PDB file of C-alpha atoms and ligand atoms in Angstrom:
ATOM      1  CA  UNK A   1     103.469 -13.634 167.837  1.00  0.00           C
ATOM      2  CA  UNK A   2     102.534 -15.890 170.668  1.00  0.00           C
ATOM      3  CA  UNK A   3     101.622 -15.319 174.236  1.00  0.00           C
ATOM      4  CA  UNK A   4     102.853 -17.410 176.993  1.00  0.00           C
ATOM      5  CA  UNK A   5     100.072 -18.129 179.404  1.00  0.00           C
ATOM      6  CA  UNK A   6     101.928 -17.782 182.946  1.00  0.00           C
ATOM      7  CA  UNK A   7     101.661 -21.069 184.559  1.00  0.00           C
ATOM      8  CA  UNK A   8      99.413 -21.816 187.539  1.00  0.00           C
ATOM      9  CA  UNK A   9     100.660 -23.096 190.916  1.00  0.00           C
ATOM     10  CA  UNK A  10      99.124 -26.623 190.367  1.00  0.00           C
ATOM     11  CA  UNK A  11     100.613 -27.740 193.724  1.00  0.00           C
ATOM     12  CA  UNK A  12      97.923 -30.489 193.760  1.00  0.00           C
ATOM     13  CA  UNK A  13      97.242 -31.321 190.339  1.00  0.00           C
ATOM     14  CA  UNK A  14      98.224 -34.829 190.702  1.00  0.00           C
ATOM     15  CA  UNK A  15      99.324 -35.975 194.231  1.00  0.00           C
ATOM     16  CA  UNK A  16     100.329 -39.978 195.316  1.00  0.00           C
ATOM     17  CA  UNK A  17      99.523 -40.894 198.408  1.00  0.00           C
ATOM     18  CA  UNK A  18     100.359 -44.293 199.804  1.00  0.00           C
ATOM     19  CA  UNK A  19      96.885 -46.055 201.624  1.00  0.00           C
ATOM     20  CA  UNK A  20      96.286 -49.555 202.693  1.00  0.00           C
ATOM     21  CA  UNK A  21      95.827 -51.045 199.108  1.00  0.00           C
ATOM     22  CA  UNK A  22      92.767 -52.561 197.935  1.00  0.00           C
ATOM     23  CA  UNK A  23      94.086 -56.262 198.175  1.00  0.00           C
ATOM     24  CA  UNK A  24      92.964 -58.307 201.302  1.00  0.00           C
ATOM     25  CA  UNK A  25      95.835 -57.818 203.313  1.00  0.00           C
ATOM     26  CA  UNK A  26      95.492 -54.451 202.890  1.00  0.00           C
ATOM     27  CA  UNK A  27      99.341 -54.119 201.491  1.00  0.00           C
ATOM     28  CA  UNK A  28     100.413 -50.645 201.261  1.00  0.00           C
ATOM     29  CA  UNK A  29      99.494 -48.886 197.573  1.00  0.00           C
ATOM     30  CA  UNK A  30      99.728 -45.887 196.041  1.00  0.00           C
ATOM     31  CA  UNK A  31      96.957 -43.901 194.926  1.00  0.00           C
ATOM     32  CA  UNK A  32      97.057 -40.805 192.754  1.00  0.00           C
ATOM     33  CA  UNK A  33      94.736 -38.049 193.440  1.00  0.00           C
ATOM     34  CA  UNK A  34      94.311 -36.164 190.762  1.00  0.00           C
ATOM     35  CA  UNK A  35      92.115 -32.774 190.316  1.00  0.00           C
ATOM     36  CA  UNK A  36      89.575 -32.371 187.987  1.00  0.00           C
ATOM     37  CA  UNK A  37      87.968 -29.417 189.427  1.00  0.00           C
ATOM     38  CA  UNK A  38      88.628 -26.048 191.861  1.00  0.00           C
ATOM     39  CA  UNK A  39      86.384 -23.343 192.791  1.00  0.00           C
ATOM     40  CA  UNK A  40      87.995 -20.015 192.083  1.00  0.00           C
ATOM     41  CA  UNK A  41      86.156 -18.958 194.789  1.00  0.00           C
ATOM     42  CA  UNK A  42      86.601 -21.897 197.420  1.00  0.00           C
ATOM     43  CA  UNK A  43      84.957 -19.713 200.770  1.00  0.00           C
ATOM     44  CA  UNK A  44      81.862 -19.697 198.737  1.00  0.00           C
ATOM     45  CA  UNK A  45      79.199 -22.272 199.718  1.00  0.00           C
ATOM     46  CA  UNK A  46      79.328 -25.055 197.135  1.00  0.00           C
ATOM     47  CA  UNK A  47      81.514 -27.627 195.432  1.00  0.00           C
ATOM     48  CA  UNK A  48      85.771 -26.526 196.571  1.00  0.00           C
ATOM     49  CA  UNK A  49      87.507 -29.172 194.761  1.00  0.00           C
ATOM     50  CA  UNK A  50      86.820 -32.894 193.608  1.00  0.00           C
ATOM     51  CA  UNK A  51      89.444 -35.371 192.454  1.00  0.00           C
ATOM     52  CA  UNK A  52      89.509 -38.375 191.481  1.00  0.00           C
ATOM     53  CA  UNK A  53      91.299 -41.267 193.153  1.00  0.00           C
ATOM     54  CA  UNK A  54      93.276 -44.100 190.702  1.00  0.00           C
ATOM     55  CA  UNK A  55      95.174 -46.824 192.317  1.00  0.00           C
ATOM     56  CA  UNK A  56      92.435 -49.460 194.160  1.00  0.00           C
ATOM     57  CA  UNK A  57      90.079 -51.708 192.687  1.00  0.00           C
ATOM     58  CA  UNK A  58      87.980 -49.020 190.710  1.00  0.00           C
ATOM     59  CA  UNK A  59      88.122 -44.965 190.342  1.00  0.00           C
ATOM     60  CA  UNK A  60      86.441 -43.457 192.961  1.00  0.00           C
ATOM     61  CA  UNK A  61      85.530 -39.642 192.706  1.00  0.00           C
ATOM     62  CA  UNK A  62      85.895 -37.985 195.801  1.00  0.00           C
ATOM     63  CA  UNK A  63      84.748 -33.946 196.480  1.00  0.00           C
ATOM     64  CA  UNK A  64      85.461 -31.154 198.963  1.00  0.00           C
ATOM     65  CA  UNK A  65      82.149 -29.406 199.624  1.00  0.00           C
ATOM     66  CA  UNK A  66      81.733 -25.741 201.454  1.00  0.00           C
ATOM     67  CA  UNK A  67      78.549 -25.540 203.444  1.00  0.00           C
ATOM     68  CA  UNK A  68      76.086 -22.614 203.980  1.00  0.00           C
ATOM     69  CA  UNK A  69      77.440 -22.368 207.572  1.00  0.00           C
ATOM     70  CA  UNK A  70      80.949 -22.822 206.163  1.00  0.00           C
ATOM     71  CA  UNK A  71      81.798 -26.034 207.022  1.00  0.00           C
ATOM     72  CA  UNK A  72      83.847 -28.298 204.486  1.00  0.00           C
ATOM     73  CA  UNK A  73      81.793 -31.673 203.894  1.00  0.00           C
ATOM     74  CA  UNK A  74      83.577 -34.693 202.111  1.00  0.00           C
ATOM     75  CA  UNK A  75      82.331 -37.213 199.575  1.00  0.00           C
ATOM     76  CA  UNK A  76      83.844 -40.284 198.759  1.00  0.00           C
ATOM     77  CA  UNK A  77      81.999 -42.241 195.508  1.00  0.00           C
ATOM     78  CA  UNK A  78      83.933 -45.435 197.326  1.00  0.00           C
ATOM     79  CA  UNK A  79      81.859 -48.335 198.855  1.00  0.00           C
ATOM     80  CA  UNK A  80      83.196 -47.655 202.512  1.00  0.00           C
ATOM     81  CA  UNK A  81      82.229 -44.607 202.104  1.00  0.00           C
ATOM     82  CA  UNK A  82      78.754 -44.951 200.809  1.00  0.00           C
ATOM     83  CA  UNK A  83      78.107 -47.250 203.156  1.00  0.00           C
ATOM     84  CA  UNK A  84      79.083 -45.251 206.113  1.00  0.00           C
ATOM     85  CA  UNK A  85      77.716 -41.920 205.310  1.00  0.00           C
ATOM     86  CA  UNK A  86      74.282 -43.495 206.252  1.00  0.00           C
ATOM     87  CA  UNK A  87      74.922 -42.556 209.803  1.00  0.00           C
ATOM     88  CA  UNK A  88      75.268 -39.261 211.132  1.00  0.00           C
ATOM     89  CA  UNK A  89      78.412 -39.570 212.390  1.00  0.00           C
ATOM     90  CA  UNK A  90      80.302 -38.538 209.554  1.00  0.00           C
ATOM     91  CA  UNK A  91      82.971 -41.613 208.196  1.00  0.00           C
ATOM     92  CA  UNK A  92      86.035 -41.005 206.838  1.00  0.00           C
ATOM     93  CA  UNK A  93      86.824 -43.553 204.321  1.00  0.00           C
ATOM     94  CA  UNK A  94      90.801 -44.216 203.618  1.00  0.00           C
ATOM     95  CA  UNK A  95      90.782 -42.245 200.345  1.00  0.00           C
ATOM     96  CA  UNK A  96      89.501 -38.971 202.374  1.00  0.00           C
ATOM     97  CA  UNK A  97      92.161 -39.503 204.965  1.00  0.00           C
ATOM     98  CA  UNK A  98      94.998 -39.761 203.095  1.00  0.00           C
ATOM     99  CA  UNK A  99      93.990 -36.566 201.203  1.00  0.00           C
ATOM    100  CA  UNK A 100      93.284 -34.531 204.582  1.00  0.00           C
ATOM    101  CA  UNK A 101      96.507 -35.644 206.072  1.00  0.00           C
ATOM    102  CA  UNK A 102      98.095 -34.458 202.688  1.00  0.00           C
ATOM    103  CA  UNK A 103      96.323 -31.197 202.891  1.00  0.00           C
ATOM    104  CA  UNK A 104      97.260 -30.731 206.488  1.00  0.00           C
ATOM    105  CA  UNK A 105     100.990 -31.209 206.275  1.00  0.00           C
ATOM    106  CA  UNK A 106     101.283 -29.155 202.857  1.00  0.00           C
ATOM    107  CA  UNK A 107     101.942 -25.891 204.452  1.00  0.00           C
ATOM    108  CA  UNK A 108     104.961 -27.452 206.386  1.00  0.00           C
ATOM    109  CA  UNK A 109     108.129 -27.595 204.569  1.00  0.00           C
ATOM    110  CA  UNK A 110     108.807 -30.874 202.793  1.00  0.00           C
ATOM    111  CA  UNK A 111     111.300 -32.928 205.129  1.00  0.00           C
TER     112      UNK A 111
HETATM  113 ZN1  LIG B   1      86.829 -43.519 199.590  1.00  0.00          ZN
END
């Protein structure tokens, strides 16, 4: 007898999203975001999601993190974003972007 495990709703499991690509002009690539972790319980303080990001020059892990206050910080392993995150000002690097505008339009209805 076998048991059919009912299938999540992996609406983000693996998501393209087209960036300025990694080449100097800055040519129009996709990148694939694909996740490789989520928090069952995502309004607790802690790690909410990380993916990783395929498509530019290297892999680049990028993570969704819930605050004590309950704020949502992001991390980007990219150089942009390393080197920005040294100032306070908190610097969204192309690879966070691209997945917040994702995030923020994926309630709409697809046009
Ligand atoms: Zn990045």
């Amino acid at each position: 007898m076998t048991t059919t495990k009912p299938e999540p709703r992996a609406t983000f499991a693996i998501v393209t999203v087209v960036l300025p690509g990694p080449d100097r002009k800055r040519k129009p690539a996709p990148y694939q975001f694909n996740v490789t972790y989520r928090n069952p319980a995502p309004a607790e303080p802690g790690c909410v999601m990380t993916w990783v990001v395929t498509g530019g020059r290297e892999d680049y892990q990028v993570a969704a993190e819930r605050t004590d206050d309950g704020r949502v910080e992001w991390h980007c392993t990219c150089p942009d974003a390393i080197y920005h995150g040294t100032y306070r000002h908190a610097y969204r690097c192309k690879h966070l972007l691209g997945l917040q505008a994702l995030m923020t339009s994926a309630g709409r209805a697809a046009a």
